[in-house]
Coordinates of C-alpha atoms (C1' of nucleotides) in Angstrom, one line a residue:
Chain A
X154 CA 0.0 0.0 0.0
X155 CA 2.7 2.4 1.0
X156 CA 4.9 1.2 -1.9
X157 CA 2.1 2.3 -4.2
X158 CA 2.3 5.8 -2.9
X159 CA 6.1 5.7 -3.3
X160 CA 5.7 4.7 -6.9
X161 CA 3.1 7.4 -7.5
X162 CA 5.3 10.1 -6.1
X163 CA 8.4 8.9 -7.9
X164 CA 6.5 8.7 -11.2
X165 CA 5.1 12.1 -10.8
X166 CA 8.5 13.6 -10.0
X167 CA 10.0 12.0 -13.0
X168 CA 7.3 13.4 -15.2
X169 CA 7.5 16.9 -13.8
X170 CA 11.3 17.1 -13.8
X171 CA 12.1 15.0 -16.8
X172 CA 14.8 13.3 -14.8
X173 CA 15.2 9.6 -14.1
X174 CA 16.8 10.0 -10.7
X175 CA 14.6 12.0 -8.4
X176 CA 16.3 11.3 -5.1
X177 CA 13.2 10.2 -3.3
X178 CA 14.0 9.0 0.3
X179 CA 12.5 8.7 3.7
X180 CA 11.8 12.1 5.1
X181 CA 12.7 11.5 8.7
X182 CA 11.2 14.0 11.1
X183 CA 10.3 16.4 8.3
X184 CA 8.0 14.3 6.1
X185 CA 6.9 10.8 5.1
X186 CA 9.0 11.0 2.0
X187 CA 11.3 13.8 0.7
X188 CA 13.3 14.6 -2.4
X189 CA 16.4 16.7 -3.1
X190 CA 16.0 16.8 -6.8
X191 CA 15.9 20.6 -6.8
X192 CA 19.6 20.8 -6.1
X193 CA 20.5 18.9 -9.3
X194 CA 18.1 21.0 -11.4
X195 CA 19.4 24.2 -10.0
X196 CA 22.6 24.0 -11.9
X197 CA 20.9 23.0 -15.2
X198 CA 18.2 25.7 -15.0
X199 CA 20.4 28.3 -13.4
X200 CA 17.9 29.1 -10.8
X201 CA 18.0 28.8 -7.1
X202 CA 17.0 25.4 -5.7
X203 CA 14.6 27.1 -3.4
X204 CA 12.7 28.6 -6.4
X205 CA 12.7 25.3 -8.2
X206 CA 11.4 23.4 -5.3
X207 CA 8.6 25.9 -4.9
X208 CA 7.6 25.6 -8.6
X209 CA 7.7 21.8 -8.5
X210 CA 5.6 21.7 -5.4
X211 CA 3.0 23.9 -7.0
X212 CA 2.8 21.8 -10.1
X213 CA 2.7 18.5 -8.2
X214 CA -0.1 19.7 -5.9
X215 CA -2.4 20.1 -8.8
X216 CA -2.1 16.5 -10.0
X217 CA -5.1 14.1 -9.8
X218 CA -3.0 11.3 -8.4
X219 CA -2.0 13.5 -5.4
X220 CA -5.4 13.3 -3.6
X221 CA -3.9 11.4 -0.7
X222 CA -0.5 13.0 -0.7
X223 CA 0.3 16.6 0.2
X224 CA 3.4 18.3 -1.0
X225 CA 5.3 21.3 0.3
X226 CA 8.6 23.0 -0.4
X227 CA 10.7 23.7 2.6
X228 CA 13.6 25.6 1.4
X229 CA 15.2 23.5 -1.4
X230 CA 13.6 20.3 -0.1
X231 CA 10.4 18.8 -1.4
X232 CA 8.4 17.2 1.4
X233 CA 5.6 14.7 0.9
X234 CA 3.1 13.8 3.6
X235 CA 0.5 11.0 3.4
X236 CA -3.0 12.0 4.3
X237 CA -4.4 10.9 7.6
X238 CA -6.9 8.7 5.7
X239 CA -4.1 6.7 4.1
X240 CA -2.4 6.2 7.4
X241 CA -5.5 5.2 9.1
X242 CA -6.5 2.7 6.4
X243 CA -3.0 1.1 6.5
X244 CA -3.3 0.9 10.3
X245 CA -6.4 -1.2 10.2
X246 CA -4.5 -3.8 8.1
X247 CA -1.9 -3.9 10.8
X248 CA -4.4 -5.3 13.3
X249 CA -4.9 -8.5 11.2
X250 CA -3.1 -11.7 11.8
X251 CA -0.2 -12.2 9.4
X252 CA 0.4 -8.5 8.9
X253 CA 3.5 -7.8 6.9
X254 CA 3.3 -11.0 4.9
X255 CA 4.0 -10.1 1.3
X256 CA 2.3 -11.6 -1.8
X257 CA 3.3 -15.1 -2.7
X258 CA 6.3 -15.3 -5.1
X259 CA 7.2 -17.9 -7.7
X260 CA 11.0 -17.6 -7.3
X261 CA 12.4 -20.5 -5.4
X262 CA 15.1 -19.6 -3.0
X263 CA 17.7 -21.9 -1.4
X264 CA 19.5 -20.5 1.7
X265 CA 22.5 -22.2 3.2
X266 CA 23.6 -21.3 6.7
X267 CA 25.7 -22.5 9.7
X268 CA 27.4 -25.4 7.9
X269 CA 30.0 -25.7 10.6
X270 CA 32.5 -28.5 10.4
X271 CA 31.4 -31.4 12.6
X272 CA 34.5 -31.5 14.7
X273 CA 33.2 -29.9 17.8
X274 CA 30.2 -27.9 19.2
X275 CA 28.8 -24.7 17.7
X276 CA 30.4 -21.8 19.4
X277 CA 29.6 -18.1 19.7
X278 CA 31.2 -17.5 16.3
X279 CA 29.1 -20.1 14.5
X280 CA 25.9 -18.9 15.9
X281 CA 26.3 -15.5 14.3
X282 CA 26.0 -17.5 11.1
X283 CA 23.0 -19.4 12.4
X284 CA 21.2 -16.3 13.6
X285 CA 21.8 -14.2 10.5
X286 CA 20.8 -17.1 8.3
X287 CA 17.7 -18.0 10.3
X288 CA 16.5 -14.4 10.4
X289 CA 17.0 -14.1 6.7
X290 CA 15.1 -17.4 6.2
X291 CA 12.2 -16.2 8.3
X292 CA 12.3 -12.9 6.4
X293 CA 12.2 -14.6 3.0
X294 CA 9.2 -16.7 4.1
X295 CA 7.5 -13.6 5.4
X296 CA 8.2 -11.9 2.0
X297 CA 6.3 -14.8 0.3
X298 CA 9.2 -16.8 -1.1
X299 CA 9.2 -20.6 -1.3
X300 CA 12.3 -21.4 0.6
X301 CA 14.5 -24.3 1.4
X302 CA 17.1 -24.0 4.1
X303 CA 20.2 -26.2 3.9
X304 CA 23.1 -27.2 6.1
X305 CA 26.1 -28.3 4.1
X306 CA 27.8 -31.1 6.1
X307 CA 31.6 -31.2 5.5
X308 CA 31.8 -34.9 6.3
X309 CA 35.0 -35.8 4.5
X310 CA 37.5 -33.1 5.4
X311 CA 40.8 -33.5 7.1
X312 CA 39.3 -32.4 10.5
X313 CA 36.9 -35.3 10.3
X314 CA 39.7 -37.7 9.4
X315 CA 41.5 -36.5 12.5
X316 CA 38.4 -37.2 14.6
X317 CA 38.1 -40.6 13.2
X318 CA 41.8 -41.3 13.7
X319 CA 41.4 -40.1 17.3
X320 CA 38.4 -42.3 18.0
X321 CA 40.3 -45.4 16.7
X322 CA 43.7 -44.8 18.3
X323 CA 43.2 -42.8 21.5
X324 CA 41.8 -44.0 24.9
X325 CA 38.3 -42.6 25.3
X326 CA 36.7 -42.5 28.7
X327 CA 33.1 -41.5 28.2
X328 CA 31.8 -38.5 30.3
X329 CA 28.3 -39.0 31.7
X330 CA 25.7 -36.8 30.0
X331 CA 28.1 -35.3 27.5
X332 CA 26.6 -34.2 24.2
X333 CA 27.9 -35.8 21.1
X334 CA 29.4 -32.6 19.7
X335 CA 31.3 -31.9 22.9
X336 CA 32.5 -35.5 22.9
X337 CA 33.8 -35.1 19.3
X338 CA 35.6 -31.9 20.3
X339 CA 37.3 -33.6 23.2
X340 CA 38.6 -36.3 20.9
X341 CA 39.5 -33.8 18.2
X342 CA 41.5 -31.7 20.6
X343 CA 43.3 -34.7 22.0
X344 CA 44.0 -36.1 18.5
X345 CA 45.6 -32.9 17.4
X346 CA 47.8 -32.9 20.4
X347 CA 48.8 -36.5 19.8
X348 CA 49.6 -35.7 16.1
X349 CA 51.8 -32.9 17.1
X350 CA 53.7 -35.2 19.4
X351 CA 53.9 -38.0 16.8
X352 CA 54.1 -36.3 13.3
X353 CA 54.6 -39.8 11.7
X354 CA 51.0 -40.6 12.4
X355 CA 49.9 -37.9 10.0
X356 CA 50.3 -40.5 7.2
X357 CA 47.6 -42.5 8.9
X358 CA 45.2 -39.5 8.6
X359 CA 46.1 -39.1 4.9
X360 CA 45.3 -42.8 4.4
X361 CA 41.9 -42.4 6.0
X362 CA 41.1 -39.5 3.6
X363 CA 42.0 -41.5 0.6
X364 CA 40.0 -44.5 1.7
X365 CA 36.9 -42.4 2.3
X366 CA 37.2 -40.8 -1.1
X367 CA 37.6 -44.2 -2.7
X368 CA 34.5 -45.4 -0.9
X369 CA 36.1 -47.9 1.4
X370 CA 33.1 -49.3 3.2
X371 CA 34.6 -49.6 6.7
X372 CA 36.2 -46.1 6.6
X373 CA 33.0 -44.5 5.2
X374 CA 31.1 -46.1 8.1
X375 CA 33.6 -44.7 10.7
X376 CA 33.3 -41.2 9.2
X377 CA 29.6 -41.4 9.1
X378 CA 29.4 -42.4 12.7
X379 CA 31.7 -39.6 13.9
X380 CA 29.9 -37.0 11.9
X381 CA 26.4 -38.2 13.0
X382 CA 27.5 -38.1 16.6
X383 CA 28.5 -34.5 16.2
X384 CA 25.5 -33.5 14.1
X385 CA 23.1 -34.9 16.7
X386 CA 24.6 -32.5 19.1
X387 CA 24.2 -29.6 16.6
X388 CA 20.6 -30.4 16.1
X389 CA 19.9 -30.0 19.8
X390 CA 21.7 -26.6 19.9
X391 CA 20.1 -25.4 16.7
X392 CA 16.7 -26.2 18.1
X393 CA 17.4 -24.3 21.2
X394 CA 18.4 -21.4 19.0
X395 CA 15.1 -21.6 17.2
X396 CA 16.7 -22.4 13.8
X397 CA 15.5 -25.1 11.6
X398 CA 17.1 -26.6 8.4
X399 CA 14.9 -28.3 5.9
X400 CA 17.8 -30.4 4.6
X401 CA 21.2 -31.6 5.6
X402 CA 23.3 -32.0 2.4
X403 CA 26.3 -34.3 2.8
X404 CA 29.4 -33.3 1.0
X405 CA 30.4 -36.9 0.3
X406 CA 27.2 -37.4 -1.7
X407 CA 28.7 -35.2 -4.4
X408 CA 31.5 -37.7 -4.7
X409 CA 29.3 -40.8 -4.6
X410 CA 26.7 -39.6 -7.1
X411 CA 29.4 -38.6 -9.6
X412 CA 28.7 -34.9 -9.6
X413 CA 32.2 -33.9 -8.6
X414 CA 33.7 -36.1 -11.3
X415 CA 31.3 -34.6 -13.8
X416 CA 32.1 -31.0 -12.9
X417 CA 35.8 -31.7 -12.9
X418 CA 35.5 -33.3 -16.4
X419 CA 33.7 -30.1 -17.6
X420 CA 36.3 -27.9 -15.9
X421 CA 39.1 -29.8 -17.7
X422 CA 37.9 -28.6 -21.0
X423 CA 38.1 -25.0 -20.0
X424 CA 40.9 -22.9 -21.4
X425 CA 41.8 -21.7 -17.9
X426 CA 42.4 -25.3 -16.8
X427 CA 45.9 -26.7 -16.3
X428 CA 46.9 -30.3 -15.4
X429 CA 50.4 -30.9 -14.1
X430 CA 49.7 -33.8 -11.8
X431 CA 47.2 -31.6 -9.9
X432 CA 44.3 -30.0 -11.7
X433 CA 43.9 -26.3 -11.3
X434 CA 42.3 -23.2 -12.9
X435 CA 44.1 -20.0 -13.8
X436 CA 41.6 -17.3 -12.7
X437 CA 44.0 -14.4 -13.2
X438 CA 41.7 -13.0 -15.9
X439 CA 39.1 -12.7 -13.2
X440 CA 41.6 -11.0 -10.9
X441 CA 42.8 -14.0 -8.8
X442 CA 46.5 -14.6 -8.9
X443 CA 46.5 -17.8 -6.9
X444 CA 46.1 -21.2 -8.5
X445 CA 42.6 -22.5 -7.9
X446 CA 43.3 -26.2 -7.2
X447 CA 40.5 -28.7 -7.7
X448 CA 42.2 -32.1 -7.7
X449 CA 45.3 -33.2 -6.0
X450 CA 48.1 -35.1 -7.7
X451 CA 47.0 -38.2 -5.9
X452 CA 43.7 -38.0 -7.7
X453 CA 41.5 -37.0 -4.7
X454 CA 39.3 -33.9 -4.9
X455 CA 39.6 -30.9 -2.6
X456 CA 36.8 -29.0 -0.9
X457 CA 36.6 -26.4 -3.7
X458 CA 35.7 -29.1 -6.2
X459 CA 32.9 -30.6 -4.1
X460 CA 31.7 -27.0 -3.4
X461 CA 31.6 -26.4 -7.2
X462 CA 29.4 -29.6 -7.6
X463 CA 27.2 -28.5 -4.7
X464 CA 26.6 -25.0 -6.1
X465 CA 26.0 -26.3 -9.6
X466 CA 23.3 -28.5 -8.2
X467 CA 21.8 -25.7 -6.2
X468 CA 21.9 -23.3 -9.2
X469 CA 20.0 -25.8 -11.4
X470 CA 17.3 -26.5 -8.8
X471 CA 16.6 -23.0 -7.5
X472 CA 16.1 -19.5 -8.9
X473 CA 18.1 -17.7 -6.2
X474 CA 21.0 -19.2 -4.2
X475 CA 22.1 -17.5 -1.0
X476 CA 24.9 -18.6 1.3
X477 CA 25.8 -17.2 4.7
X478 CA 29.5 -17.7 5.2
X479 CA 32.3 -16.4 7.5
X480 CA 34.6 -13.7 6.2
X481 CA 37.4 -16.4 6.0
X482 CA 35.5 -17.7 2.9
X483 CA 35.6 -14.5 1.0
X484 CA 38.4 -15.4 -1.3
X485 CA 37.3 -19.0 -2.0
X486 CA 33.7 -17.7 -2.4
X487 CA 34.8 -15.2 -5.0
X488 CA 36.8 -17.9 -6.8
X489 CA 33.8 -20.2 -6.7
X490 CA 31.6 -17.4 -8.2
X491 CA 34.2 -16.7 -10.9
X492 CA 34.4 -20.3 -11.9
X493 CA 30.6 -20.9 -11.9
X494 CA 30.3 -17.8 -14.2
X495 CA 32.9 -19.3 -16.6
X496 CA 31.0 -22.5 -16.6
X497 CA 27.7 -20.7 -17.3
X498 CA 26.1 -21.8 -14.1
X499 CA 24.0 -19.7 -11.7
X500 CA 26.1 -17.9 -9.1
X501 CA 25.3 -17.6 -5.4
X502 CA 24.7 -14.4 -3.4
X503 CA 27.0 -14.6 -0.4
X504 CA 26.4 -12.9 2.9
X505 CA 29.8 -12.7 4.6
X506 CA 30.0 -12.0 8.3
X507 CA 33.1 -11.0 10.2
X508 CA 34.6 -13.0 13.1
X509 CA 33.6 -13.1 16.7
X510 CA 36.7 -13.3 18.9
X511 CA 37.2 -13.7 22.7
X512 CA 38.7 -10.9 24.8
X513 CA 41.8 -13.1 25.0
X514 CA 42.1 -13.6 21.3
X515 CA 40.6 -15.6 18.4
X516 CA 38.6 -18.8 19.0
X517 CA 39.9 -22.2 18.0
X518 CA 38.1 -25.5 18.2
X519 CA 41.4 -27.4 17.8
X520 CA 43.0 -25.6 20.7
X521 CA 39.8 -25.9 22.8
X522 CA 39.6 -22.1 23.0
X523 CA 35.9 -21.2 22.5
X524 CA 32.7 -20.4 24.3
X525 CA 30.2 -23.0 23.1
X526 CA 26.6 -22.0 22.2
X527 CA 25.4 -24.5 24.8
X528 CA 27.2 -22.8 27.6
X529 CA 26.1 -19.4 26.4
X530 CA 22.4 -20.6 26.3
X531 CA 22.8 -22.2 29.8
X532 CA 24.3 -19.2 31.4
X533 CA 21.9 -16.7 29.8
X534 CA 18.9 -18.8 30.8
X535 CA 20.2 -19.0 34.3
X536 CA 20.5 -15.2 34.5
X537 CA 17.0 -14.8 32.9
X538 CA 15.6 -17.2 35.5
X539 CA 17.0 -15.1 38.3
X540 CA 15.5 -12.0 36.7
X541 CA 12.0 -13.6 36.2
X542 CA 12.0 -15.0 39.7
X543 CA 12.7 -11.5 41.1
X544 CA 10.0 -9.9 39.1
X545 CA 7.3 -12.6 39.1
X546 CA 7.8 -14.6 42.3
X547 CA 4.1 -15.6 42.2
X548 CA 4.4 -17.6 39.0
X549 CA 4.8 -21.4 39.2
X550 CA 8.3 -22.6 38.4
X551 CA 7.5 -24.2 35.1
X552 CA 6.1 -20.9 33.8
X553 CA 9.0 -18.9 35.0
X554 CA 11.3 -21.4 33.4
X555 CA 9.5 -21.1 30.1
X556 CA 9.6 -17.3 30.2
X557 CA 13.3 -17.4 31.1
X558 CA 14.1 -19.6 28.1
X559 CA 12.3 -17.2 25.8
X560 CA 13.9 -14.2 27.3
X561 CA 17.4 -15.8 27.0
X562 CA 16.9 -16.7 23.4
X563 CA 15.6 -13.2 22.7
X564 CA 18.7 -11.7 24.4
X565 CA 21.1 -13.9 22.4
X566 CA 19.4 -13.6 19.0
X567 CA 18.9 -9.9 19.2
X568 CA 22.4 -9.1 20.5
X569 CA 23.8 -10.8 17.4
X570 CA 21.3 -9.8 14.7
X571 CA 21.3 -6.1 15.6
X572 CA 25.0 -5.7 14.5
X573 CA 25.6 -5.5 10.8
X574 CA 27.5 -8.5 9.6
X575 CA 30.6 -6.7 8.3
X576 CA 31.6 -5.7 11.8
X577 CA 34.0 -7.9 13.6
X578 CA 33.1 -8.2 17.3
X579 CA 34.5 -9.4 20.6
X580 CA 32.3 -11.6 22.7
X581 CA 31.3 -10.0 25.9
X582 CA 29.5 -11.8 28.7
X583 CA 28.2 -8.5 30.2
X584 CA 26.5 -7.6 26.9
X585 CA 25.1 -11.1 26.4
X586 CA 23.5 -10.9 29.8
X587 CA 22.0 -7.5 29.4
X588 CA 18.2 -7.5 29.1
X589 CA 17.7 -3.7 29.0
X590 CA 17.2 -1.2 26.2
X591 CA 18.3 -2.2 22.7
X592 CA 17.9 -5.8 23.7
X593 CA 15.5 -8.5 22.7
X594 CA 13.8 -8.7 26.1
X595 CA 13.1 -4.9 25.9
X596 CA 11.0 -5.5 22.7
X597 CA 9.3 -8.5 24.2
X598 CA 8.4 -6.4 27.2
X599 CA 6.7 -3.8 25.1
X600 CA 4.7 -6.6 23.5
X601 CA 3.7 -8.0 26.8
X602 CA 2.6 -4.6 28.0
X603 CA 0.4 -4.2 24.9
X604 CA -1.1 -7.7 25.6
X605 CA -1.8 -6.8 29.1
X606 CA -3.8 -3.7 28.1
X607 CA -5.7 -5.6 25.5
X608 CA -6.6 -8.3 28.0
X609 CA -7.9 -5.9 30.5
X610 CA -9.9 -3.9 27.9
X611 CA -11.9 -6.9 26.7
X612 CA -14.1 -6.5 23.6
X613 CA -14.1 -3.2 21.8
X614 CA -15.0 -1.9 18.4
X615 CA -12.0 -0.9 16.3
X616 CA -11.7 2.7 15.0
X617 CA -8.9 5.0 14.2
X618 CA -8.7 8.6 15.1
X619 CA -5.1 9.8 15.5
X620 CA -5.1 12.7 17.9
X621 CA -1.5 13.6 18.9
X622 CA 2.1 13.3 17.9
X623 CA 2.7 10.1 19.9
X624 CA -0.1 8.4 18.2
X625 CA 0.9 9.6 14.7
X626 CA 4.6 8.6 15.2
X627 CA 3.6 5.2 16.4
X628 CA 1.1 4.8 13.5
X629 CA 3.8 5.8 10.9
X630 CA 6.2 3.2 12.3
X631 CA 3.6 0.5 12.2
X632 CA 2.7 1.0 8.6
X633 CA 6.3 0.8 7.5
X634 CA 6.6 -2.8 8.5
X635 CA 5.9 -4.5 5.1
X636 CA 8.5 -2.2 3.4
X637 CA 11.0 -3.2 6.0
X638 CA 10.5 -6.9 5.2
X639 CA 11.0 -6.1 1.6
X640 CA 14.2 -4.2 2.3
X641 CA 15.6 -7.1 4.4
X642 CA 15.2 -9.6 1.6
X643 CA 16.3 -7.2 -1.1
X644 CA 19.4 -6.1 0.6
X645 CA 20.0 -9.3 2.7
X646 CA 20.3 -7.2 5.8
X647 CA 18.5 -8.7 8.8
X648 CA 19.7 -5.9 11.1
X649 CA 17.2 -3.6 9.4
X650 CA 14.5 -5.6 11.0
X651 CA 16.2 -5.6 14.4
X652 CA 16.4 -1.8 14.3
X653 CA 12.8 -1.5 13.1
X654 CA 11.4 -3.6 16.0
X655 CA 13.4 -1.7 18.5
X656 CA 12.2 1.7 17.2
X657 CA 8.6 0.4 17.2
X658 CA 9.0 -0.6 20.9
X659 CA 10.5 2.8 21.7
X660 CA 7.6 4.6 20.1
X661 CA 5.1 2.4 21.9
X662 CA 6.8 2.9 25.2
X663 CA 6.5 6.7 24.8
X664 CA 2.9 6.4 23.8
X665 CA 2.2 4.1 26.7
X666 CA 3.7 6.6 29.1
X667 CA 1.9 9.7 27.9
X668 CA -1.4 8.6 26.6
X669 CA -3.6 6.6 28.9
X670 CA -5.6 3.9 27.1
X671 CA -7.9 2.2 29.5
X672 CA -8.7 5.4 31.4
X673 CA -9.6 7.3 28.3
X674 CA -13.2 7.4 27.0
X675 CA -15.4 7.0 24.0
X676 CA -13.8 7.2 20.6
X677 CA -10.4 8.1 22.0
X678 CA -10.4 4.9 24.1
X679 CA -11.5 2.7 21.1
X680 CA -9.0 4.4 18.8
X681 CA -6.1 4.0 21.3
X682 CA -7.1 0.4 21.9
X683 CA -7.0 -0.2 18.1
X684 CA -3.6 1.4 18.0
X685 CA -2.4 -0.9 20.8
X686 CA -3.8 -3.9 19.0
X687 CA -2.0 -2.8 15.8
X688 CA 1.2 -2.4 17.7
X689 CA 0.9 -5.7 19.5
X690 CA 0.2 -7.5 16.3
X691 CA 3.1 -5.8 14.4
X692 CA 5.5 -6.4 17.3
X693 CA 4.5 -10.1 17.4
X694 CA 5.0 -10.5 13.6
X695 CA 8.4 -8.7 13.8
X696 CA 9.5 -10.7 16.7
X697 CA 8.5 -14.0 15.1
X698 CA 10.5 -13.0 12.0
X699 CA 13.4 -12.3 14.3
X700 CA 13.0 -15.8 15.8
X701 CA 12.0 -14.4 19.2
X702 CA 8.9 -15.5 21.1
X703 CA 6.3 -12.8 21.5
X704 CA 5.5 -13.4 25.1
X705 CA 2.1 -12.4 26.3
X706 CA 3.4 -12.0 29.9
X707 CA 6.8 -11.7 31.4
Chain B
rG19 C1' 54.5 -8.2 0.9
rG20 C1' 49.4 -8.5 -1.8
rG21 C1' 44.0 -8.7 -1.5
rC22 C1' 39.3 -7.9 1.2
rU23 C1' 37.2 -5.3 5.3
rU24 C1' 36.4 -2.1 9.6
rG25 C1' 37.6 2.7 12.2
rU26 C1' 31.5 7.5 14.4
rG27 C1' 31.2 10.7 22.3
rG28 C1' 34.5 6.8 28.0
rC29 C1' 32.2 1.8 25.9
rU30 C1' 28.8 -0.6 22.1
rU31 C1' 26.5 0.9 17.7
rA32 C1' 22.8 3.2 13.2
rG33 C1' 23.6 6.1 9.0
rC34 C1' 27.9 5.0 4.0
rC35 C1' 26.3 1.0 -1.5
rA36 C1' 22.0 5.2 -4.3
rG37 C1' 26.3 12.8 -1.1
rG38 C1' 21.8 17.2 1.0
rA39 C1' 17.8 19.8 6.2
rU40 C1' 20.5 20.2 13.8
rA41 C1' 25.3 12.8 12.8
rG42 C1' 20.5 9.0 15.4
rA43 C1' 20.4 5.3 19.5
rG44 C1' 21.8 2.3 23.9
rC45 C1' 25.3 1.5 28.1
rG46 C1' 27.9 4.3 31.6
rC47 C1' 27.7 9.4 34.0
rC48 C1' 24.5 13.7 36.3
rG49 C1' 19.3 15.0 37.7
rG50 C1' 14.0 13.6 37.9
rG51 C1' 9.6 10.0 37.7
rC52 C1' 6.3 3.9 40.6
rU53 C1' -1.2 5.0 45.8
rU54 C1' -2.1 5.8 38.0
rC55 C1' -2.8 0.4 31.7
rU56 C1' 3.8 -4.7 33.8
rA57 C1' 9.7 0.7 36.2
rA58 C1' 13.0 -5.4 31.7
rC59 C1' 10.0 1.4 31.5
rC60 C1' 9.8 6.9 30.8
rC61 C1' 11.6 12.3 30.9
rG62 C1' 15.7 15.9 31.1
rG63 C1' 21.2 17.0 31.0
rA64 C1' 26.6 16.6 29.9
rU65 C1' 29.8 14.1 26.4
rG66 C1' 31.4 13.9 18.8
rU67 C1' 38.2 17.1 15.0
rC68 C1' 32.4 10.9 12.1
rG69 C1' 40.9 7.4 12.5
rA70 C1' 44.5 11.4 10.0
rG71 C1' 45.6 14.3 5.7
rG72 C1' 44.4 15.8 0.8
rG73 C1' 40.8 16.0 -3.4
rU74 C1' 35.9 16.2 -6.1
rU75 C1' 31.2 19.1 -5.2
rC76 C1' 27.0 24.7 -4.2
rG77 C1' 27.2 20.7 -0.3
rA78 C1' 31.1 14.9 2.2
rA79 C1' 30.4 10.6 8.0
rU80 C1' 28.7 9.2 2.9
rC81 C1' 32.4 9.5 -3.4
rC82 C1' 38.1 9.4 -4.9
rC83 C1' 43.5 9.3 -3.4
rU84 C1' 47.4 8.7 0.4
rC85 C1' 48.6 7.3 5.1
rC86 C1' 47.7 5.1 10.2
rA87 C1' 45.4 1.3 13.3
rG88 C1' 42.4 -3.4 14.1
rG89 C1' 40.2 -8.0 11.8
rC90 C1' 40.2 -11.7 8.0
rC91 C1' 42.4 -14.2 3.8
rC92 C1' 46.6 -15.4 0.5
rG93 C1' 47.5 -24.6 1.7
rC94 C1' 47.7 -30.3 -3.5
rC95 C1' 43.2 -27.7 4.6
rA96 C1' 38.1 -27.3 5.0

RNA sequence: GGGCUUGUGGCUUAGCCAGGAUAGAGCGCCGGGCUUCUAACCCGGAUGUCGAGGGUUCGAAUCCCUCCAGGCCCGCCA
């Protein structure tokens, strides 16, 4: 609805100015939309931008399609305001379940995220991937796209070979109640230590890798067992994080089904291809000086080759391919894209996120230096439980526990998704345990307050009559929601949604403080209740898209 | 050494791609607000050479160049 108005204004500006680019942007405090096109025209027409803006405003105001839009020139700026009727109509839509869901699209999207190597538990770095990916996934579904979420299981890497070697050669005393992924990490760390002490054993690891690529039954079974043990642990963590994958795609499948061999055969006919024992591509024409090696001289494939097969498959089965990957994959990702382009295959859109480090330095699974997602969840839940118990001692323990779990997840997810991915961060317990402003629980709290009002109000007849600036500001924010969803999937920026939800909570809190709802009367009361319902519904939809529970009480 | 990327009040951060109206927030700090719809809240105040320098432009946090600092990458690992 609002995007229609945007198009109307943009079209009108283009007609009136004869320019393609009319600089139409959000007007902030000044207007609903604003344009700075007068500056550009000033030079061309040799008149002052103020004069031009005044002229344009006068011409635009006369148009038939501007019945619901008012336009004014403020200095050199053109400011557009939507009529109250437009805002009020949009607001009524916002009270309906599913608000913000965009029309169904045909384009099939595949989104890969997390895809951590199964050699130890997910840590606070991996879950940045999970949370960015899952929020994007929820946004795509909200935006009407048929979507499949995939986890790419690196089940034949050197790391896994080391785990398998560790399990078969080291003494393993089981720890009671230990999750599979933590067990695997313990073995992986010990195996690395053992290999450092006995470098001659490295050959045994190499042999395992060759055997698995050749399809040796016993070795394949050992790899599968180790990977499954770790993956089962991941599944539990991912579920706690509220993230769901539709499909786990195993890397080794692309060896077994012949896809890797096929793609290598195709690659070998490329003019960029060189074979001198190893098989590699010269991508210097695409700006990469390093050799892009796809097959070792012993005949085994490398990760890049299997990745090429995986992405070829994705490109042929989906219309849009999106990967969420760590910044360490930037180079290999760019090489992958360059190669797919040369092969004439569809290329993925890659969202890279920068690393999360610890105050004492970067994380390392191999060295055992990491904060696992499980410990983070446990600790934040423990703190949340303390908080809930202080605030709501009267609630039964099971209910407090459930609220604490939701609050903890909200704190963790929001803390991560609010930061744009290109920023490298340092993990900080104090921030992770903060439930105050600019946090997930803060937004949940605004929602719970709205629910509380609505519950006390009982039945009422909806109507909208916006009377003051608090109401208007809140209403304007509510009706932006569908456009925010659209921006998130267009720009692949989930933090836009995080910022939106927080601003909505801010505006609701101000409204809540200054404008009594239940104590007002008549039309004012009904209108404010309608506004509360629209806010509650929009917050609930936004929170759900962020993967955060919209608690009715807390 | 080369490539990519980040640098915004004491701390964390939005805005940068598509230059424009007083650079938005939060934490912390100072002051105020709970017999009133959940104070995980609200209101007011102090704090900014937007890393440094140059350039383009009527106009630069935003575009270009140089430099400085942090992160990541540069393997027949994944």
